[in-house]
């Protein structure tokens, strides 16, 4: 040890100063936290808004945010004091399972009825914070809307039960057809002809054509373009004849169906889809003049599904139309014979030679074959997609329209606060008006989706211009002092039906259930929020415009998805969350509302004619496709008349 260190160690250290007593801060000392504060007055009419109800209870119990935070923290609450203040001011709201647990603690502290405050919480978005470690991000977002707030606190078996129910009854659709479709959709194979139909939006999946395995070879694309020119142009080319014209929607559908056929021929036999395995560059419409190709395709679909449906018969009727004498497109294009090559297992060299030598005779053979096969399949075809199945709880009710209207009441009950969640509130108003206008008008999806709008005071679009556009319009009628819908008959799929008699459709919307107020509110505020500065397509219903897509107009697929999403969130009753209007309902699209209207009128009147008036169609079409009028419904209607005899005698 050095001398210096010895010297330092021998010097005594100064004594530490004594700690001075802490002086109390200015102001009054904090109030002690009372576990269950007594109310200062009896409750009056409870506010419907969460923030107002929360603030009222704090004042009624003489409490403060500081004391409330301290009390809930002592009970395990995990919310900051500033967050409670934001709840009270209405600038924020509970959005996570942890924050909703604090709401339960507040209800318990003030000895309020269970759910008194929680029932007033409106979510601008799905509750976040659910623990789903084995679920992907995309599915987690879809599941979040349908999981209970206490999902994390439930047992593993209960969580598995909830997930299974949501996936089967809400997300996938619940029916056998939806389960089948969800499975086969995982393995795409169809040829996608993108942008070949003028005036029609791309149908589902057409964006896949940018991938080489789904794009058509050049020869097939040219042939498809020739077919569409033949079937969609106003006038045919000189020397050609046709029977009937395809509109944009029909043309888009036929393109999709033919793409499935050609895709099945090209997909490998060892793949999941088990196709034929023909090289893509050998695809040509000339293959459709072979009966063996059509037989292979319908049998392939039967093997894939397990039975025949009307879809296969429709495809065979398309083959018959394409090869019909004088008007068939294939029949009038004998040059296609030069493109035909032998295909092992389908078309022999002798078949190719006979087709090239006698193209007209080959078309006649496949025409007769297709008609005969279609009759055979129609005899054994089964219904795979029952359009009534998702709607059974509604259609079986005494008042189907009244039952379906419960969805609109649920939307209003769950509508987010427009100040805190402006976009979510706008989406709720749009969903409400979709259902309401669908029930009032009974239109097909296309007519409802493409409905133009004119504000109060704006000049109406002329009937001639609407006829050219093949669209309807929602506009204010000064004469009738109400909102009217005007649609030229040319805009309808069944424009030549006796229902229209070449006259336009006009309906004055009734101002029931504050319908006019919601229409005005949507046009004045909410529609602009959905548009978000994007170009206005001029239609009444618009998408929520986001950075990824600046097109505000709905397509056939996106409008279907918007309606289906509304049913998933507000229509299907969820036994685990208590949300949703109708137990047993399954997801469906906008076309189903026509079934609801037709069935409702049939149950009330027994008249197929009156039911057809509600959906702009004929009595025969209602009987074949829309009305669910069972024997017990007919007997009940007759009994009302017969039972009146006993009522009269008793009187």
XYZ file of C-alpha atoms in Angstrom:
651
model
C 0.000 0.000 0.000
C 1.466 3.410 -0.975
C 1.987 6.177 1.632
C -0.577 8.369 -0.086
C -3.243 5.716 0.120
C -2.425 5.152 3.809
C -2.830 8.843 4.465
C -6.206 9.008 2.702
C -7.552 6.043 4.594
C -6.580 7.584 7.947
C -8.476 10.849 7.306
C -11.991 10.615 8.819
C -14.890 11.127 6.358
C -17.400 13.887 7.107
C -20.695 12.713 8.577
C -23.693 12.525 6.198
C -26.265 15.275 6.790
C -29.525 14.209 8.362
C -32.461 13.866 5.919
C -34.818 16.795 6.322
C -38.523 16.035 6.647
C -40.414 16.461 3.335
C -42.724 19.454 3.323
C -46.262 18.818 2.146
C -47.051 20.195 -1.308
C -49.429 23.045 -1.852
C -53.178 22.438 -2.056
C -55.471 19.937 -0.446
C -54.332 16.353 0.069
C -55.796 13.825 -2.402
C -59.106 12.269 -1.517
C -59.009 8.673 -0.393
C -60.169 6.223 -3.034
C -63.542 4.757 -2.165
C -64.090 1.304 -3.617
C -67.814 1.797 -4.268
C -68.738 5.509 -4.201
C -72.354 6.293 -3.415
C -74.359 8.123 -6.103
C -75.261 11.727 -5.347
C -78.598 11.527 -7.181
C -80.786 8.959 -8.824
C -80.098 8.238 -12.523
C -82.159 10.079 -15.098
C -82.546 9.261 -18.799
C -79.334 7.514 -19.855
C -77.418 8.996 -22.822
C -76.985 6.668 -25.777
C -73.410 7.806 -26.432
C -70.637 6.111 -24.452
C -68.729 9.330 -23.720
C -71.837 11.130 -22.456
C -72.918 8.164 -20.324
C -69.393 7.752 -18.914
C -69.151 11.445 -18.010
C -72.616 11.399 -16.438
C -71.709 8.473 -14.167
C -68.448 10.101 -13.036
C -70.333 13.271 -12.037
C -73.234 11.337 -10.487
C -70.831 9.500 -8.185
C -68.749 12.565 -7.315
C -65.718 10.848 -8.820
C -62.761 12.074 -10.859
C -60.599 10.619 -13.602
C -57.693 10.530 -11.146
C -59.628 8.582 -8.534
C -61.193 6.297 -11.148
C -57.800 5.496 -12.628
C -56.371 4.682 -9.207
C -59.337 2.443 -8.365
C -59.302 0.515 -11.648
C -55.505 0.102 -11.547
C -55.817 -1.463 -8.090
C -58.238 -3.984 -9.615
C -55.873 -4.889 -12.456
C -56.993 -2.358 -15.073
C -54.418 -1.497 -17.725
C -55.481 1.889 -19.096
C -53.650 5.173 -18.682
C -55.258 8.114 -16.869
C -55.076 10.286 -19.981
C -56.954 7.600 -21.906
C -59.804 7.729 -19.376
C -59.904 11.482 -19.876
C -60.106 11.007 -23.637
C -62.986 8.562 -23.170
C -64.790 11.147 -21.070
C -64.279 13.884 -23.668
C -65.296 11.569 -26.501
C -62.062 11.911 -28.473
C -61.281 8.205 -28.026
C -63.122 5.053 -27.111
C -62.349 1.531 -25.875
C -60.929 -0.526 -28.764
C -58.966 -3.393 -27.184
C -59.891 -6.318 -24.912
C -57.832 -4.679 -22.118
C -59.694 -1.385 -22.405
C -63.064 -3.142 -22.512
C -62.076 -4.985 -19.330
C -61.589 -1.572 -17.711
C -65.120 -0.627 -18.817
C -66.358 -3.712 -16.946
C -64.414 -2.595 -13.838
C -66.015 0.864 -14.046
C -69.482 -0.694 -14.271
C -68.682 -2.782 -11.204
C -67.292 0.237 -9.299
C -70.439 2.269 -9.886
C -72.637 -0.814 -9.403
C -74.239 -0.358 -12.803
C -76.164 -3.105 -14.627
C -73.841 -5.399 -16.560
C -73.261 -4.007 -20.048
C -74.610 -0.544 -19.173
C -71.518 1.231 -20.518
C -70.122 -1.495 -22.740
C -73.334 -1.650 -24.804
C -72.781 2.013 -25.685
C -69.293 1.467 -27.044
C -69.258 1.807 -30.846
C -66.263 0.506 -32.759
C -64.930 2.382 -35.749
C -62.866 -0.656 -36.494
C -62.554 -4.220 -35.233
C -61.381 -4.764 -31.667
C -57.635 -5.333 -31.720
C -55.422 -7.337 -29.409
C -56.767 -10.873 -29.864
C -54.033 -13.453 -29.457
C -54.061 -15.661 -32.573
C -50.446 -16.796 -33.015
C -51.143 -19.446 -35.663
C -53.420 -17.295 -37.840
C -52.129 -15.176 -40.715
C -52.504 -11.411 -40.699
C -55.191 -11.334 -43.424
C -57.416 -13.904 -41.720
C -56.810 -12.273 -38.342
C -58.278 -9.025 -39.665
C -61.378 -10.840 -40.915
C -61.792 -12.800 -37.688
C -61.401 -9.777 -35.418
C -64.897 -8.446 -36.202
C -66.516 -11.661 -35.009
C -64.556 -12.635 -31.876
C -65.845 -11.818 -28.373
C -64.015 -9.190 -26.345
C -62.984 -11.773 -23.747
C -61.585 -14.165 -26.348
C -58.095 -14.088 -24.815
C -59.453 -15.058 -21.387
C -61.324 -18.130 -22.639
C -60.028 -21.675 -22.555
C -58.264 -23.189 -25.548
C -61.244 -25.437 -26.300
C -63.645 -22.484 -26.221
C -61.364 -20.465 -28.504
C -61.184 -23.371 -30.976
C -64.987 -23.690 -30.905
C -65.449 -19.970 -31.594
C -62.930 -19.947 -34.444
C -64.551 -23.001 -36.043
C -67.999 -21.387 -35.886
C -66.849 -18.067 -37.325
C -64.958 -19.736 -40.153
C -67.819 -22.016 -41.144
C -70.866 -19.813 -40.530
C -69.558 -16.312 -41.267
C -66.436 -16.330 -43.410
C -66.885 -19.341 -45.699
C -70.659 -19.263 -46.047
C -71.757 -22.398 -44.214
C -73.384 -24.204 -47.176
C -72.001 -27.266 -48.954
C -71.575 -25.255 -52.133
C -69.550 -22.554 -50.406
C -67.292 -25.141 -48.800
C -66.762 -26.775 -52.197
C -66.127 -23.439 -53.887
C -63.690 -22.331 -51.189
C -61.694 -25.519 -51.669
C -61.526 -25.534 -55.472
C -60.756 -21.804 -55.567
C -57.406 -22.526 -53.951
C -56.240 -24.152 -57.210
C -56.828 -21.779 -60.120
C -56.455 -22.980 -63.666
C -58.756 -20.920 -65.924
C -57.473 -18.952 -68.902
C -58.103 -15.234 -68.223
C -58.997 -12.973 -71.138
C -58.365 -9.538 -69.646
C -59.802 -6.422 -71.239
C -61.543 -8.148 -74.158
C -65.085 -7.078 -73.216
C -65.799 -3.408 -73.817
C -68.055 -1.709 -71.298
C -67.950 -4.489 -68.719
C -65.874 -4.624 -65.534
C -63.520 -7.526 -65.115
C -65.075 -10.442 -63.323
C -63.507 -12.057 -60.279
C -59.941 -13.237 -60.802
C -59.295 -11.568 -64.152
C -56.282 -9.749 -62.762
C -54.504 -13.107 -62.817
C -54.063 -12.827 -66.583
C -50.852 -10.893 -65.946
C -49.343 -14.215 -64.839
C -48.066 -16.241 -67.823
C -49.744 -19.495 -66.793
C -53.187 -17.855 -66.948
C -52.746 -15.663 -70.040
C -54.226 -16.934 -73.342
C -51.893 -17.772 -76.214
C -52.007 -15.171 -79.047
C -54.043 -17.332 -81.434
C -56.707 -18.081 -78.840
C -56.878 -14.413 -77.806
C -57.488 -13.368 -81.434
C -60.228 -15.936 -81.849
C -61.915 -14.816 -78.621
C -61.789 -11.207 -79.802
C -63.407 -12.219 -83.117
C -66.193 -14.062 -81.296
C -66.908 -11.059 -79.063
C -67.009 -8.668 -82.003
C -69.515 -10.980 -83.633
C -71.751 -11.215 -80.556
C -71.511 -7.704 -79.100
C -71.343 -5.189 -81.976
C -74.438 -3.327 -83.038
C -74.113 -4.545 -86.628
C -72.513 -7.767 -87.777
C -69.880 -7.852 -90.485
C -71.060 -8.280 -94.053
C -71.807 -11.910 -94.842
C -72.419 -13.010 -91.226
C -75.702 -13.739 -89.446
C -76.493 -14.089 -85.777
C -79.439 -14.585 -83.432
C -79.236 -12.412 -80.341
C -76.624 -10.017 -79.010
C -74.532 -10.314 -75.853
C -74.558 -7.340 -73.505
C -71.386 -6.497 -71.578
C -72.357 -8.553 -68.520
C -73.378 -11.601 -70.563
C -70.241 -11.368 -72.683
C -68.073 -11.185 -69.571
C -69.792 -14.273 -68.187
C -69.350 -16.272 -71.404
C -65.672 -15.295 -71.563
C -65.180 -16.570 -68.029
C -66.948 -19.872 -68.754
C -64.955 -20.497 -71.926
C -61.790 -19.637 -70.005
C -62.622 -22.397 -67.541
C -63.046 -24.864 -70.400
C -59.727 -24.006 -72.037
C -58.004 -23.923 -68.655
C -59.252 -27.432 -67.837
C -57.800 -28.672 -71.124
C -54.359 -27.232 -70.341
C -53.925 -27.976 -66.635
C -51.787 -31.045 -65.996
C -53.315 -34.461 -65.256
C -51.026 -34.841 -62.249
C -52.113 -31.548 -60.688
C -54.785 -31.151 -58.022
C -57.295 -30.148 -60.719
C -56.428 -33.225 -62.854
C -56.947 -31.619 -66.253
C -56.174 -32.990 -69.709
C -52.664 -31.553 -70.079
C -52.892 -30.069 -73.587
C -50.078 -27.569 -74.341
C -51.381 -23.995 -74.184
C -50.098 -23.069 -77.651
C -52.368 -25.733 -79.177
C -55.552 -24.167 -77.815
C -58.018 -23.032 -80.470
C -61.772 -22.636 -80.796
C -61.638 -25.300 -83.524
C -61.414 -27.866 -80.678
C -65.031 -27.037 -79.804
C -66.249 -28.667 -83.042
C -65.305 -32.064 -81.595
C -68.024 -33.886 -79.599
C -65.261 -35.737 -77.742
C -63.939 -32.465 -76.292
C -67.345 -31.541 -74.893
C -67.890 -35.038 -73.508
C -64.509 -34.943 -71.785
C -65.219 -31.532 -70.273
C -68.666 -32.251 -68.818
C -67.462 -35.597 -67.452
C -64.410 -33.893 -65.941
C -66.701 -31.424 -64.170
C -68.936 -34.252 -62.957
C -65.925 -36.097 -61.528
C -64.650 -32.934 -59.895
C -67.979 -31.998 -58.263
C -69.463 -35.455 -57.771
C -72.626 -34.928 -59.822
C -74.003 -33.002 -62.792
C -75.631 -29.592 -62.418
C -77.482 -27.248 -64.729
C -74.163 -25.479 -65.393
C -72.956 -28.312 -67.646
C -76.224 -28.263 -69.566
C -75.854 -24.505 -70.108
C -72.360 -24.974 -71.497
C -73.620 -27.590 -73.936
C -76.348 -25.200 -75.070
C -73.615 -22.630 -75.715
C -71.863 -25.215 -77.894
C -75.108 -25.782 -79.801
C -75.542 -22.038 -80.305
C -71.997 -21.592 -81.628
C -72.527 -24.366 -84.199
C -76.128 -23.602 -85.178
C -76.903 -23.513 -88.884
C -76.736 -20.038 -90.472
C -76.204 -18.080 -87.211
C -73.506 -20.001 -85.300
C -70.120 -18.259 -85.112
C -68.134 -21.484 -85.442
C -70.328 -22.587 -88.323
C -69.522 -19.384 -90.217
C -65.752 -19.640 -89.672
C -64.583 -22.705 -91.659
C -61.064 -21.227 -91.736
C -60.665 -22.448 -88.160
C -60.402 -26.003 -89.518
C -56.846 -25.275 -90.642
C -55.876 -24.647 -86.997
C -57.046 -28.067 -85.862
C -54.478 -30.734 -84.983
C -54.843 -34.291 -83.678
C -55.025 -34.626 -79.894
C -54.177 -38.023 -78.497
C -57.149 -39.390 -76.587
C -59.599 -36.844 -78.002
C -59.230 -36.102 -81.728
C -57.699 -38.567 -84.188
C -56.127 -37.780 -87.569
C -59.241 -39.166 -89.270
C -61.391 -36.776 -87.205
C -59.235 -33.842 -88.295
C -59.440 -34.875 -91.936
C -63.237 -35.231 -91.837
C -63.641 -31.841 -90.181
C -61.433 -30.136 -92.746
C -63.220 -31.816 -95.633
C -66.730 -31.054 -94.338
C -66.707 -28.252 -91.762
C -70.444 -27.662 -92.067
C -71.181 -31.342 -91.449
C -68.818 -31.398 -88.443
C -70.610 -28.404 -86.913
C -73.973 -30.082 -87.492
C -72.786 -33.229 -85.711
C -71.580 -31.346 -82.619
C -74.744 -29.218 -82.659
C -76.986 -32.271 -82.461
C -74.664 -33.962 -79.983
C -74.695 -30.959 -77.640
C -78.496 -30.714 -77.667
C -78.856 -34.426 -76.936
C -76.264 -34.348 -74.146
C -77.902 -31.283 -72.591
C -81.229 -33.118 -72.340
C -79.541 -36.134 -70.742
C -77.787 -33.974 -68.155
C -80.904 -31.947 -67.377
C -82.653 -35.203 -66.520
C -80.117 -36.087 -63.776
C -78.828 -32.636 -62.797
C -78.833 -31.769 -59.119
C -78.914 -28.376 -57.419
C -75.551 -27.631 -55.846
C -76.017 -23.967 -55.053
C -79.465 -23.535 -53.494
C -80.097 -19.749 -53.570
C -82.634 -20.069 -50.747
C -80.352 -21.886 -48.287
C -78.516 -18.830 -46.870
C -81.872 -17.045 -46.445
C -83.944 -19.781 -44.813
C -84.435 -17.966 -41.457
C -85.780 -14.980 -43.403
C -87.881 -16.845 -45.947
C -89.452 -19.058 -43.264
C -90.591 -16.042 -41.236
C -94.207 -14.882 -41.470
C -92.942 -11.530 -42.795
C -89.684 -12.053 -44.744
C -89.272 -8.324 -45.441
C -89.853 -7.483 -41.787
C -87.272 -10.071 -40.778
C -84.701 -8.752 -43.253
C -85.310 -5.176 -42.040
C -83.825 -6.204 -38.693
C -80.432 -5.893 -40.403
C -80.962 -2.165 -40.944
C -81.875 -1.682 -37.286
C -78.719 -3.519 -36.281
C -76.643 -1.245 -38.525
C -78.092 1.863 -36.860
C -77.567 0.357 -33.407
C -73.876 -0.367 -34.095
C -73.148 2.784 -36.119
C -69.864 4.420 -35.041
C -69.697 8.014 -33.865
C -69.338 10.195 -36.962
C -67.055 12.652 -35.166
C -64.533 10.074 -33.924
C -64.809 7.592 -36.803
C -66.020 9.545 -39.876
C -65.084 6.952 -42.486
C -66.499 4.009 -40.528
C -69.726 5.956 -39.958
C -69.950 6.731 -43.680
C -69.522 3.034 -44.492
C -72.320 2.164 -42.064
C -74.689 4.693 -43.670
C -73.836 3.295 -47.095
C -74.558 -0.262 -45.877
C -77.867 0.896 -44.387
C -78.933 2.504 -47.667
C -77.857 -0.533 -49.696
C -80.264 -2.728 -47.755
C -83.063 -0.162 -47.697
C -82.929 0.669 -51.406
C -82.560 -3.013 -52.245
C -85.789 -3.778 -50.376
C -87.697 -0.837 -51.842
C -86.593 -1.352 -55.449
C -86.005 -5.112 -55.893
C -83.426 -4.422 -58.598
C -80.789 -6.742 -59.929
C -77.277 -6.053 -58.710
C -76.216 -4.337 -61.925
C -79.069 -1.808 -61.889
C -78.606 -0.991 -58.210
C -74.821 -0.733 -58.508
C -74.922 1.525 -61.590
C -77.654 3.833 -60.250
C -76.643 7.444 -60.975
C -77.537 10.291 -58.618
C -78.591 13.918 -58.991
C -78.704 16.190 -55.941
C -81.667 18.361 -55.034
C -81.895 21.238 -57.455
C -79.736 19.592 -60.128
C -81.109 19.021 -63.615
C -82.250 15.470 -64.284
C -80.441 13.405 -66.883
C -82.625 13.004 -69.968
C -84.325 9.705 -70.644
C -82.517 9.414 -73.970
C -79.120 9.809 -72.307
C -79.989 7.268 -69.600
C -81.138 4.880 -72.307
C -77.828 5.325 -74.102
C -75.919 4.687 -70.877
C -78.312 1.850 -69.929
C -78.434 3.163 -66.378
C -81.004 4.504 -63.962
C -80.943 7.590 -61.779
C -81.921 8.592 -58.258
C -83.134 12.207 -58.290
C -85.345 14.638 -56.403
C -88.823 15.158 -57.806
C -90.152 18.666 -57.169
C -93.571 17.595 -58.412
C -93.897 14.787 -55.866
C -91.600 16.324 -53.223
C -89.653 13.095 -52.872
C -86.750 10.992 -54.092
C -87.603 8.995 -57.188
C -85.769 6.263 -59.094
C -86.051 6.426 -62.880
C -84.621 3.616 -65.038
C -85.195 3.193 -68.801
C -86.317 -0.298 -69.752
C -83.200 -0.708 -71.930
C -81.117 -0.854 -68.731
C -82.787 -4.065 -67.554
C -81.680 -7.585 -68.381
C -85.272 -8.450 -69.369
C -85.896 -5.220 -71.291
C -88.246 -6.975 -73.721
C -90.374 -8.470 -70.938
C -94.078 -7.807 -70.899
C -93.620 -6.167 -67.488
C -92.125 -3.049 -69.110
C -94.052 -2.912 -72.413
C -91.236 -0.646 -73.670
C -91.896 1.839 -70.863
C -89.375 3.095 -68.266
C -89.409 2.080 -64.603
C -90.233 4.872 -62.146
C -90.740 4.556 -58.399
C -91.158 7.270 -55.768
C -89.319 6.122 -52.651
C -91.448 6.294 -49.493
C -90.132 8.410 -46.628
C -90.407 5.575 -44.115
C -88.002 5.025 -41.262
C -86.285 8.398 -41.901
C -85.168 7.193 -45.330
C -85.012 10.706 -46.778
C -82.963 11.960 -43.832
C -80.407 9.203 -44.340
C -80.254 9.800 -48.102
C -79.674 13.530 -47.532
C -77.093 12.847 -44.829
C -75.262 10.403 -47.086
C -75.173 12.836 -50.009
C -74.289 15.872 -47.887
C -71.525 14.380 -45.726
C -70.756 10.700 -45.896
C -70.391 10.193 -49.630
C -67.651 12.833 -49.817
C -65.765 11.093 -47.007
C -65.850 7.827 -48.909
C -64.745 9.576 -52.101
C -61.732 11.167 -50.353
C -60.990 13.544 -53.206
C -60.978 10.902 -55.954
C -62.794 11.486 -59.288
C -66.556 11.147 -58.792
C -68.051 8.362 -60.966
C -71.525 9.899 -60.540
C -73.160 6.795 -59.060
C -75.052 6.775 -55.763
C -73.100 3.934 -54.142
C -69.323 4.352 -54.171
C -66.444 2.396 -52.688
C -64.239 3.601 -49.868
C -61.383 5.132 -51.854
C -57.949 4.195 -50.529
C -54.400 4.888 -51.624
C -54.115 1.529 -53.360
C -57.138 2.165 -55.585
C -58.488 5.545 -56.662
C -61.439 4.142 -58.613
C -64.582 4.842 -56.608
C -66.978 2.873 -58.831
C -68.060 -0.582 -57.726
C -67.526 -3.575 -59.984
C -69.776 -6.622 -59.960
C -67.432 -8.449 -57.598
C -66.710 -5.563 -55.215
C -70.402 -4.684 -54.861
C -71.168 -8.316 -54.063
C -68.385 -8.316 -51.464
C -69.671 -5.081 -49.896
C -73.173 -6.545 -49.502
C -71.802 -9.825 -48.204
C -69.616 -7.959 -45.684
C -72.690 -6.100 -44.418
C -74.487 -9.402 -43.868
C -71.452 -10.872 -42.090
C -71.129 -7.946 -39.685
C -74.750 -6.983 -39.061
C -76.997 -9.744 -40.413
C -75.660 -12.998 -38.974
C -76.359 -13.318 -35.264
C -73.182 -14.243 -33.410
C -73.976 -16.178 -30.206
C -70.525 -15.411 -28.788
C -70.672 -11.614 -29.174
C -74.420 -10.965 -29.126
C -74.102 -8.900 -32.305
C -76.016 -9.564 -35.507
C -79.726 -9.470 -36.234
C -80.871 -12.887 -37.488
C -79.874 -16.293 -36.028
C -79.055 -18.901 -38.662
C -78.573 -16.431 -41.512
C -75.628 -17.124 -43.826
C -73.586 -14.792 -46.071
C -75.179 -13.866 -49.398
C -75.145 -11.189 -52.074
C -77.520 -8.445 -53.238
C -79.439 -10.694 -55.641
C -80.946 -12.532 -52.664
C -83.096 -9.529 -51.760
C -85.273 -10.371 -54.775
C -86.012 -13.764 -53.198
C -87.038 -11.993 -49.995
C -89.431 -9.634 -51.769
C -91.031 -12.291 -53.972
C -91.506 -14.716 -51.089
C -92.955 -12.005 -48.845
C -95.639 -11.052 -51.365
C -96.430 -14.694 -52.092
C -96.979 -15.349 -48.387
C -99.204 -12.287 -48.060
C -101.245 -12.583 -51.263
C -100.546 -15.956 -52.902
C -100.199 -14.124 -56.218
C -97.192 -14.819 -58.438
C -98.316 -11.894 -60.580
C -98.068 -9.397 -57.718
C -94.761 -10.912 -56.627
C -93.387 -10.333 -60.128
C -94.260 -6.624 -59.869
C -91.884 -6.221 -56.925
C -88.866 -7.474 -58.904
C -89.729 -6.224 -62.421
C -90.239 -9.690 -63.873
C -92.911 -12.168 -64.910
C -95.003 -14.565 -62.859
C -93.369 -17.549 -64.575
C -89.876 -16.318 -63.652
C -90.935 -15.845 -60.025
C -92.344 -19.372 -59.900
C -89.190 -20.864 -61.434
C -86.446 -18.904 -59.678
C -87.460 -16.491 -56.901
C -90.518 -17.350 -54.868
C -90.256 -19.901 -52.064
C -93.936 -20.713 -51.701
C -94.252 -24.097 -49.988
C -97.416 -26.191 -49.591
C -97.747 -25.185 -45.941
C -97.620 -21.510 -46.954
C -100.406 -22.077 -49.469
C -102.465 -24.004 -46.927
C -102.008 -21.275 -44.297
C -103.151 -18.617 -46.751
C -106.236 -20.607 -47.686
C -106.969 -21.266 -44.010
C -107.149 -17.529 -43.332
C -110.080 -17.298 -45.725
C -111.806 -20.473 -44.520
C -111.361 -19.727 -40.823
C -113.150 -16.441 -41.304
C -116.396 -18.443 -41.559
C -116.065 -19.528 -37.934
C -115.173 -16.015 -36.845
C -118.297 -14.683 -38.579
C -120.493 -17.358 -36.960
C -119.017 -16.594 -33.534
C -119.746 -12.901 -34.015
